[in-house]
C-alpha positions in Angstrom: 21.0 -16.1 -33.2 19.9 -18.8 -30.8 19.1 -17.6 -27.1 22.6 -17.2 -25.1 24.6 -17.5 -28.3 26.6 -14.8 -26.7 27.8 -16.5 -23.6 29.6 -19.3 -24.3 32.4 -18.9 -23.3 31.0 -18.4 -19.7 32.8 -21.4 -17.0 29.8 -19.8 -15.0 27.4 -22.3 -14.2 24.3 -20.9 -16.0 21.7 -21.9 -13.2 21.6 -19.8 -10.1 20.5 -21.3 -6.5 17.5 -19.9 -4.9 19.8 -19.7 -2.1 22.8 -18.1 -3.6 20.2 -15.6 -5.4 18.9 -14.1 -2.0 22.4 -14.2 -0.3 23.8 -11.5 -2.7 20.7 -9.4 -3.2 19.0 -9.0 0.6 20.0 -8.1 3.9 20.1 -10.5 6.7 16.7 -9.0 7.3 14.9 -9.9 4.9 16.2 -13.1 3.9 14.9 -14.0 7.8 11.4 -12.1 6.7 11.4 -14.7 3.5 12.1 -17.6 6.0 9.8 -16.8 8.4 6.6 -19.8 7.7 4.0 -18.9 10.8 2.6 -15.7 12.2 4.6 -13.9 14.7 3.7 -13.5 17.9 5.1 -9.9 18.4 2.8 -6.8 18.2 2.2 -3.0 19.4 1.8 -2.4 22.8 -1.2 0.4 22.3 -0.1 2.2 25.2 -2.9 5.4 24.1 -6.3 3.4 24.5 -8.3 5.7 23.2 -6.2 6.5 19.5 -9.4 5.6 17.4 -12.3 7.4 19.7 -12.4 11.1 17.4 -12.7 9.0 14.0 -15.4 6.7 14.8 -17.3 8.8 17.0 -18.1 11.2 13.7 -19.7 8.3 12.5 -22.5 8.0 15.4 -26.2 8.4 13.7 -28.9 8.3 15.9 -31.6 7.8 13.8 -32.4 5.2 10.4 -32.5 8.3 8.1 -29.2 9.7 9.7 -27.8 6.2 9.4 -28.7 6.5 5.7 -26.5 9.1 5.1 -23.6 8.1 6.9 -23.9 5.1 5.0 -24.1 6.7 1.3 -20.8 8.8 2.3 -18.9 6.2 3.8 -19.4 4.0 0.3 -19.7 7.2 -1.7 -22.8 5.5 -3.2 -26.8 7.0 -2.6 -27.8 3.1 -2.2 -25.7 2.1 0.3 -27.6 0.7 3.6 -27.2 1.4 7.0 -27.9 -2.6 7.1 -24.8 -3.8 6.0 -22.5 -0.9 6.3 -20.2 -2.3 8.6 -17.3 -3.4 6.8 -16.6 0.0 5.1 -17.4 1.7 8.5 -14.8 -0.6 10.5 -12.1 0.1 7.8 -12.7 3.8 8.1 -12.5 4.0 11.4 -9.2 2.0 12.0 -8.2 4.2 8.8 -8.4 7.2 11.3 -10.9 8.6 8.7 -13.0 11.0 10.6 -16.4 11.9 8.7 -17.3 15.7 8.8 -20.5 17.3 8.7 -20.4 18.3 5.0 -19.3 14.7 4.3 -15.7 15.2 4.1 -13.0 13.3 5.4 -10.4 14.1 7.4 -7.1 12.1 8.0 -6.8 11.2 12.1 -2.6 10.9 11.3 -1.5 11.9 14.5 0.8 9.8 17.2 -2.5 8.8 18.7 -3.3 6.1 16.1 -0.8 5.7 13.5 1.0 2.6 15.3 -2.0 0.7 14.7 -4.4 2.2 11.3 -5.2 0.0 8.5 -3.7 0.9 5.4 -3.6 -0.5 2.5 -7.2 -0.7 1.2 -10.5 1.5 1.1 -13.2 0.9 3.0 -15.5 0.1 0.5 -12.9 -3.1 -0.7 -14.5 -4.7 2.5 -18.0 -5.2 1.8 -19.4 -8.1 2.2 -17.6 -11.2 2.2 -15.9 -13.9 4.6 -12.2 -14.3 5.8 -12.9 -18.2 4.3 -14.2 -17.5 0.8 -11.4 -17.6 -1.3 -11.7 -13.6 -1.4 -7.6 -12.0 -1.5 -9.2 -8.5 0.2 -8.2 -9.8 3.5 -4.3 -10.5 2.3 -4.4 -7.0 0.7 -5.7 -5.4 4.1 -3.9 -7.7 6.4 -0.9 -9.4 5.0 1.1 -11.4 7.0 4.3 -9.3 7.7 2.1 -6.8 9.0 -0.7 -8.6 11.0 -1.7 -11.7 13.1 -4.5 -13.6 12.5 -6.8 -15.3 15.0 -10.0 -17.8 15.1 -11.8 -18.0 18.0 -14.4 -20.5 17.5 -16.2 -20.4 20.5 -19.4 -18.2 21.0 -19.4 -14.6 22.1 -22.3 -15.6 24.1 -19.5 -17.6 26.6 -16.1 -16.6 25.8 -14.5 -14.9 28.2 -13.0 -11.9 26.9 -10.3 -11.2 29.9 -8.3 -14.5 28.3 -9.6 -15.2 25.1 -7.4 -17.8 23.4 -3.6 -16.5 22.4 -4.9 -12.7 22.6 -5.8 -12.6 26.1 -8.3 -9.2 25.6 -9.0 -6.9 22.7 -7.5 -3.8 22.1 -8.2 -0.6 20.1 -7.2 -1.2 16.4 -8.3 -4.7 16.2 -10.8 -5.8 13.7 -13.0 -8.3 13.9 -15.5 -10.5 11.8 -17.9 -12.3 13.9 -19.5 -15.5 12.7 -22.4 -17.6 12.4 -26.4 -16.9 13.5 -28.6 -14.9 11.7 -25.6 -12.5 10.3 -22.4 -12.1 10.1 -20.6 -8.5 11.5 -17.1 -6.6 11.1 -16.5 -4.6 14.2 -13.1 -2.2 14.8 -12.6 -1.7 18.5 -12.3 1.8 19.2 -11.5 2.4 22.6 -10.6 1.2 26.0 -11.5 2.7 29.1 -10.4 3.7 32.5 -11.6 0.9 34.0 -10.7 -2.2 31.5 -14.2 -1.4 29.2 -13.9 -2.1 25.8 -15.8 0.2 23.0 -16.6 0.2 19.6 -19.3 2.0 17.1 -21.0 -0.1 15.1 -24.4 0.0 13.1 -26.9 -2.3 15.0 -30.4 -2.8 14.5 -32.8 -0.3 15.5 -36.4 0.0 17.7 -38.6 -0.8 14.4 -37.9 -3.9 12.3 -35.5 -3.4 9.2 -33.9 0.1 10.9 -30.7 0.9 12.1 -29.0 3.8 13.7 -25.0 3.9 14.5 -23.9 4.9 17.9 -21.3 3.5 20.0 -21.4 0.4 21.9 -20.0 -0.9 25.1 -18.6 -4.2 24.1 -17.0 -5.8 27.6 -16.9 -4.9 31.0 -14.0 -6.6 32.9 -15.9 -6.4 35.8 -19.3 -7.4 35.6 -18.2 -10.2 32.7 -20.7 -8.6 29.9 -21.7 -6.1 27.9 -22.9 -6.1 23.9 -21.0 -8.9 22.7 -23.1 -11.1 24.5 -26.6 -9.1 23.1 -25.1 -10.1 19.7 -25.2 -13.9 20.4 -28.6 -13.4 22.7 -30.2 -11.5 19.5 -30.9 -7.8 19.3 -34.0 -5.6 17.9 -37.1 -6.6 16.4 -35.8 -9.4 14.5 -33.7 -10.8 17.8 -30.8 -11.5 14.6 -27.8 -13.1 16.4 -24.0 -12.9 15.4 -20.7 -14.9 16.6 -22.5 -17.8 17.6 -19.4 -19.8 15.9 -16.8 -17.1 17.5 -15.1 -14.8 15.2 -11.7 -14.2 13.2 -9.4 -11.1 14.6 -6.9 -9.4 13.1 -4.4 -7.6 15.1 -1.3 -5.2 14.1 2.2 -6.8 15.0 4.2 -3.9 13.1 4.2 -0.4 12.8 2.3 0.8 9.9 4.0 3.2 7.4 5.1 6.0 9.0 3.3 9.0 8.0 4.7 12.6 8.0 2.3 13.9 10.4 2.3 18.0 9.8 -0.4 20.0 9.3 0.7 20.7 6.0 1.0 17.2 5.0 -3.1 16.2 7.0 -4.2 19.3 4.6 -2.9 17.4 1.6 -3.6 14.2 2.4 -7.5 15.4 3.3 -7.3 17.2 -0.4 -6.1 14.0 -1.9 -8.3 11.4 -0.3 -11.2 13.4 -0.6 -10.6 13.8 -5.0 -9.6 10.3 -4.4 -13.3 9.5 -3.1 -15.4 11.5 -5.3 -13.4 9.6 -8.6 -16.0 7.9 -10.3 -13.8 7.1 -13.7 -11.4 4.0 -13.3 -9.7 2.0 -10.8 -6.9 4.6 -8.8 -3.6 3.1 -7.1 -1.5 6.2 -5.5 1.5 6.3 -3.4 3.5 9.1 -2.4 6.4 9.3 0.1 8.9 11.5 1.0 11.9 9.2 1.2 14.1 9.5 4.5 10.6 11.6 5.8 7.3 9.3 5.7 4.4 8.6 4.0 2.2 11.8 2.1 -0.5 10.0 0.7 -1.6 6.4 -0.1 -5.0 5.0 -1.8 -5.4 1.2 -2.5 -1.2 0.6 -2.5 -1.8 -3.2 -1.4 -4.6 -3.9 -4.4 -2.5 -5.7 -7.1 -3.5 -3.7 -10.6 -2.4 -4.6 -14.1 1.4 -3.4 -13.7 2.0 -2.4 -17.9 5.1 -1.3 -18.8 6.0 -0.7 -15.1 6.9 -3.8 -14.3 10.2 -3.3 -16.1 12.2 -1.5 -13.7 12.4 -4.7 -10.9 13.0 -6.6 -13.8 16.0 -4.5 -15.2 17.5 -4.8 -11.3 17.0 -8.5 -11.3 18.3 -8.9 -14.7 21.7 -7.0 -13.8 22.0 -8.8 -10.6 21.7 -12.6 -12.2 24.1 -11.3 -15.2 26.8 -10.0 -12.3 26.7 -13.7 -10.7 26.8 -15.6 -14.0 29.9 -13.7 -15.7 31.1 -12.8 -11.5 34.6 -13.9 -13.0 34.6 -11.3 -15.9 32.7 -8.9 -14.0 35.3 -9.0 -11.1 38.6 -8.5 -13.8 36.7 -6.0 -16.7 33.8 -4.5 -15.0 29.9 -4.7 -15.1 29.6 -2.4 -18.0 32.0 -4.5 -20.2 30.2 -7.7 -19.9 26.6 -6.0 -20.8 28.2 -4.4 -23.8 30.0 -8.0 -24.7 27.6 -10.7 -23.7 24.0 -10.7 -24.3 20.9 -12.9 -25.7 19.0 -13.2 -28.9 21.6 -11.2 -30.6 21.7 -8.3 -28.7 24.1 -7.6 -25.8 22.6 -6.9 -22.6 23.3 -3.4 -22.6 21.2 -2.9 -25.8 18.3 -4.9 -24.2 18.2 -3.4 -21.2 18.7 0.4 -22.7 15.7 -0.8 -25.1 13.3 -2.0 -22.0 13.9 0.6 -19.7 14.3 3.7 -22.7 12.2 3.2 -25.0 10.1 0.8 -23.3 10.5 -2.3 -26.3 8.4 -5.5 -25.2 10.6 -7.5 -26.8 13.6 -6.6 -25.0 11.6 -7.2 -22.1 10.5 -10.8 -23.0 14.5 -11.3 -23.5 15.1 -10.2 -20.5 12.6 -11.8 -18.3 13.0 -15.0 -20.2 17.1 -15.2 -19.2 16.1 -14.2 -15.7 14.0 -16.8 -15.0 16.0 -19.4 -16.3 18.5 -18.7 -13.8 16.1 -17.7 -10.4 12.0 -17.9 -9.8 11.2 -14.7 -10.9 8.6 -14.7 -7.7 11.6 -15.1 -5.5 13.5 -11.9 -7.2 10.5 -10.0 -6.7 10.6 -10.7 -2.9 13.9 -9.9 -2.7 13.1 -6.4 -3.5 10.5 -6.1 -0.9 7.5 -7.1 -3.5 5.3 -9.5 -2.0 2.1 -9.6 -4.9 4.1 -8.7 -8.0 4.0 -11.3 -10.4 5.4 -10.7 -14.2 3.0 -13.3 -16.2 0.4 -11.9 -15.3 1.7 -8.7 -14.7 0.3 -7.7 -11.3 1.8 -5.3 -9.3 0.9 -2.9 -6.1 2.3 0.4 -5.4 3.3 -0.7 -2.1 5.2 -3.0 -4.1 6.5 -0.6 -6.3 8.1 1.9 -3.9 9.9 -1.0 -1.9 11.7 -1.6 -5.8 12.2 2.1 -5.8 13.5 2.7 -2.4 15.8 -0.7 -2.6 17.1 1.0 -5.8 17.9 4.6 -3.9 18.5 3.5 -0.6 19.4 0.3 0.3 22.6 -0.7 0.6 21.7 -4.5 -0.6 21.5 -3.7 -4.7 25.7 -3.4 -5.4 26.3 0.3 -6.5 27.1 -0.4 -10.0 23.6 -2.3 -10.5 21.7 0.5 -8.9 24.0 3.4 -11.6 23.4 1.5 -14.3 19.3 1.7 -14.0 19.6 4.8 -12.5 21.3 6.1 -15.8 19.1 4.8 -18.1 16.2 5.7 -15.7 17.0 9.2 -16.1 17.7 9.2 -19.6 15.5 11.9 -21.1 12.5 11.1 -23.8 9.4 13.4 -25.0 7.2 12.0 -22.5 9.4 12.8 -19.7 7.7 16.1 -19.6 4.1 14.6 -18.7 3.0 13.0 -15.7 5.5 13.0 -12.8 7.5 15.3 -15.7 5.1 18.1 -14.3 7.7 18.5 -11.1 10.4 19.8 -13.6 8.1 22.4 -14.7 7.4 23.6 -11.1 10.8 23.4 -9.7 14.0 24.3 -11.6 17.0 21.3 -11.8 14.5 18.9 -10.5 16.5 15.3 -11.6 13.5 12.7 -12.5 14.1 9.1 -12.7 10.5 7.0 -13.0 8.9 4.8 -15.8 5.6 4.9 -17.5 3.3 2.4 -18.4 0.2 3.0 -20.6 -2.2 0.4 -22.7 -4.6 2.6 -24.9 -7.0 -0.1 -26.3 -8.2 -3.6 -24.9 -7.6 -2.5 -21.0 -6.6 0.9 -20.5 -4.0 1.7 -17.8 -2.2 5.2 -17.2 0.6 5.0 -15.2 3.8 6.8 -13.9 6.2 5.9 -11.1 9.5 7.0 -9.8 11.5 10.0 -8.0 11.9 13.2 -8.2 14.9 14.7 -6.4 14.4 18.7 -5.4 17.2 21.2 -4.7 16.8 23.3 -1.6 19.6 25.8 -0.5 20.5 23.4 2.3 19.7 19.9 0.8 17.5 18.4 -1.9 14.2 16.9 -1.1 13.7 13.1 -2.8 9.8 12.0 -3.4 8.5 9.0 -4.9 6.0 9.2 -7.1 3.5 6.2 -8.0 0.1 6.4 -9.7 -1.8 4.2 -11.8 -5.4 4.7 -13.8 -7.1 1.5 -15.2 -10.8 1.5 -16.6 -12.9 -1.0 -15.5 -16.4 -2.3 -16.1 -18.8 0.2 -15.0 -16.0 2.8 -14.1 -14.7 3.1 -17.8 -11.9 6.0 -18.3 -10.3 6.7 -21.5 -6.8 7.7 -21.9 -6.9 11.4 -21.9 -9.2 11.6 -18.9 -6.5 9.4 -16.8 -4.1 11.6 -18.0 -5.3 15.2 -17.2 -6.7 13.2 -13.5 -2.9 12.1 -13.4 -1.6 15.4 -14.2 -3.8 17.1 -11.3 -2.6 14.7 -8.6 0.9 15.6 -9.5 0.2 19.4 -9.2 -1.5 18.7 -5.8 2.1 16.6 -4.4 4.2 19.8 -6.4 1.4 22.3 -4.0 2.6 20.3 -0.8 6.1 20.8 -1.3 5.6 24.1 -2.0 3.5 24.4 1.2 5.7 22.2 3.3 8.8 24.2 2.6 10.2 25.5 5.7 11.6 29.0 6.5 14.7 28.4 8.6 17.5 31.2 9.1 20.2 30.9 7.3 23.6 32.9 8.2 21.0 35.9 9.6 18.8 35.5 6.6 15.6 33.7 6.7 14.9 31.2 3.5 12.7 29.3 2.2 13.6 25.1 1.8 
């Protein structure tokens, strides 16, 4: 049977308009977020000026061979260099990672910083590098519905910094890359002052040629019109090596990052996990955990785009539905959603059976169908955006896990995906098969009638990628508890994992999200008896 064979009879037009596409399936919101072209001009105003002070001060070495080993646990790597540690030592600070004595980390997640933190990335993803070099880490860290973007091209050496260009001054949880002399330098500004005096921590160059010690740095004084900017452009130590003689690119946060649940029982977890998280020397890890309706629990690398594997099927089961509803809109409107899927299809299956078979049993040729009808009828990109997935892509299949809880929480939450779209996935999404019980499966086995609805996605030879996404819904004597889920393993050159070690590493995060809700349950009194949530 020819593709479509089984839809003739549609009056439908077949084509769908980009612009009657996002009308039906996004709010008002988001179709202005599609539409908007420039950066905006709208961001935080920090009113704590100190939010990043506790995190970067842990950092301060005062000596080379201290500087040494900040530097190895920052990157996690013995031959890391106090010389050009300061791209991983920005991120970490603006991540509100403070570094502990035994060379730890602890999660800074408190009201003091969480407006403005980076997310997104780790710290060692910024190593190296310019904003100009065709490099995608500074999208992943700073994309564009999050952040502004500034080039200052004149010298630190004369720029005023009371009204620098469009920013006016900096401000603590701004990051900077300062260009041109003998280096170049990423600085996060840390602090402000009292009196107007701006403060970072920074590795600079020490009293003997080729050393350097990390210790904090008075950057502007308001006042007297200078301070270490201006040594940067003079030249500092031995070497007199000189930075932002061509100015400098700055980022700044315009929205509020993710809002994290900010407990101590949700910092102890989220130190626990980041810390595994960091000492993982097998594969490439993207995690994301939320309690929806609650915040953020953890996140690692949920903006870096990974191979997406059978993942990707889920936004393309919603975007399949929602261009089948507008096609047959007639027939759905008289008979019903379900009817049409069971009565009209493609290369001689209905749609029902193709999407049972993609999302079920996970069948690649169902999803080929699938994805092939879709995109004959909308840009796949723009369906994807629709959904809240800005670097998802289906050939290649790239996704984030950012990206991925966006799908999921449209699919739970928002009101935009039409309620018989969202029950048919959901359905099929919760549809029981043996490996159900693995992975995020592992929440069933901890809590009794925990409901499950998530996808897997595994590749055992050529490029191997474990991976398991969705939500779990928990019953509590007053309420159930919904988390999502989303984790993904992929070996990579020189951090090789096969599939069973992904698997048990997989398995241990998902005991260590089951131990917070455990932990995070809440004893409330109940009718004059106290129980547990």
């Amino acid at each position: 049977m020819e593709r479509e064979s089984l839809d003739k009879e549609s009056s439908i037009s077949s084509k769908m308009s980009r612009r009657e596409f996002l009308k039906f399936s996004i709010t008002a919101l988001s179709i202005a977020a599609l539409k908007t072209t420039g950066w905006s001009v709208m961001e935080i105003d920090n009113q704590d000026e100190n939010n990043f002070d506790e995190a970067a001060k842990s950092y301060i070495a005062n000596t080379n061979k201290q500087a040494e080993l900040v530097s190895q646990n920052i990157k996690m790597d013995k031959g890391a260099s106090p010389s050009n540690i300061c791209g991983p030592l920005a991120t970490s600070i603006l991540m509100g990672w403070k570094l502990n004595t035994d060379g730890t980390i602890s999660n800074i997640s408190n009201n003091k910083m969480r407006d403005t933190r980076l997310s997104g990335i780790t710290p060692e993803v910024m190593w190296l590098g310019r904003p100009d070099d065709g490099s995608k880490r500074y999208e992943y860290a700073f994309p564009e519905s999050e952040y502004n973007k500034y080039h200052i091209k004149q010298s630190i050496g004369t720029l005023d910094f009371d009204n620098i260009p469009n920013i006016k001054n900096l401000k603590p949880g701004d990051f900077l890359f300062l260009d041109g002399g003998s280096f170049t330098h990423y600085v996060a500004i840390s602090r402000k002052d009292n009196q107007g005096r701006v403060f970072c921590v920074s590795n600079v160059h020490g009293e003997k040629k080729g050393e350097f010690v990390i210790k904090e740095l008075m950057l502007w004084d308001p006042v007297k019109k200078d301070g270490f900017l201006r040594n940067w452009s003079k030249g500092v130590g031995p070497e007199k090596a000189r930075t932002g003689t061509s100015g400098f690119y700055l980022w700044r946060r315009k929205e509020k990052a993710e809002n994290l649940i900010d407990d101590d029982v949700a910092e102890k977890y989220r130190d626990i996990l980041t810390n595994e998280m960091r000492k993982q020397k097998k594969g490439e890890w993207n995690v994301y955990v939320n309690e929806i309706g609650k915040g953020e629990i953890f996140s690692w690398k949920e903006n870096i785009p990974y191979h997406a594997a059978s993942t990707i099927k889920v936004p393309i089961s919603i975007l399949s539905l929602e261009v089948i509803k507008n096609k047959y809109r007639d027939e759905v409107f008289l008979n019903g959603l379900e009817s049409v899927l069971n009565s009209k299809g493609v290369d001689g299956r209905t749609f029902y059976q193709l999407i049972h078979a993609m999302l079920v049993n996970s069948e690649e040729n169902a999803t080929e169908s699938l994805a092939h009808f879709t995109s004959k009828h909308i840009d796949l990109k723009d369906g994807f955006l629709a959904l809240g997935m800005h670097n998802t892509s289906y050939e290649p299949r790239r996704t984030t896990q950012k990206d991925l809880f966006k799908c999921w929480e449209n699919i739970f939450s928002n009101e935009a995906i039409d309620f018989d779209t969202k029950e048919i996935a959901l359905d099929m999404l919760q549809e029981y098969t043996e490996n159900d019980d693995h992975f995020i499966g592992e929440m069933k086995k901890r809590y009794f009638y925990t409901k499950q609805w998530n996808k897997r996605g595994t590749i055992a030879s050529d490029i191997c990628t474990v991976q398991d996404c969705g939500i779990v819904e928990i019953p509590t004597l007053i309420g159930s508890r919904c988390l999502y889920i989303g984790i993904a393993g992929t070996s990579k050159t020189g951090k090789e994992i096969s599939y069973e070690e992904a698997s048990e590493f997989i398995n241990y995060l998902v005991s260590k999200v089951a131990d917070y809700v455990r932990d995070s349950a809440t004893i409330k009194n109940f009718k004059g008896r106290y129980i547990r949530i």
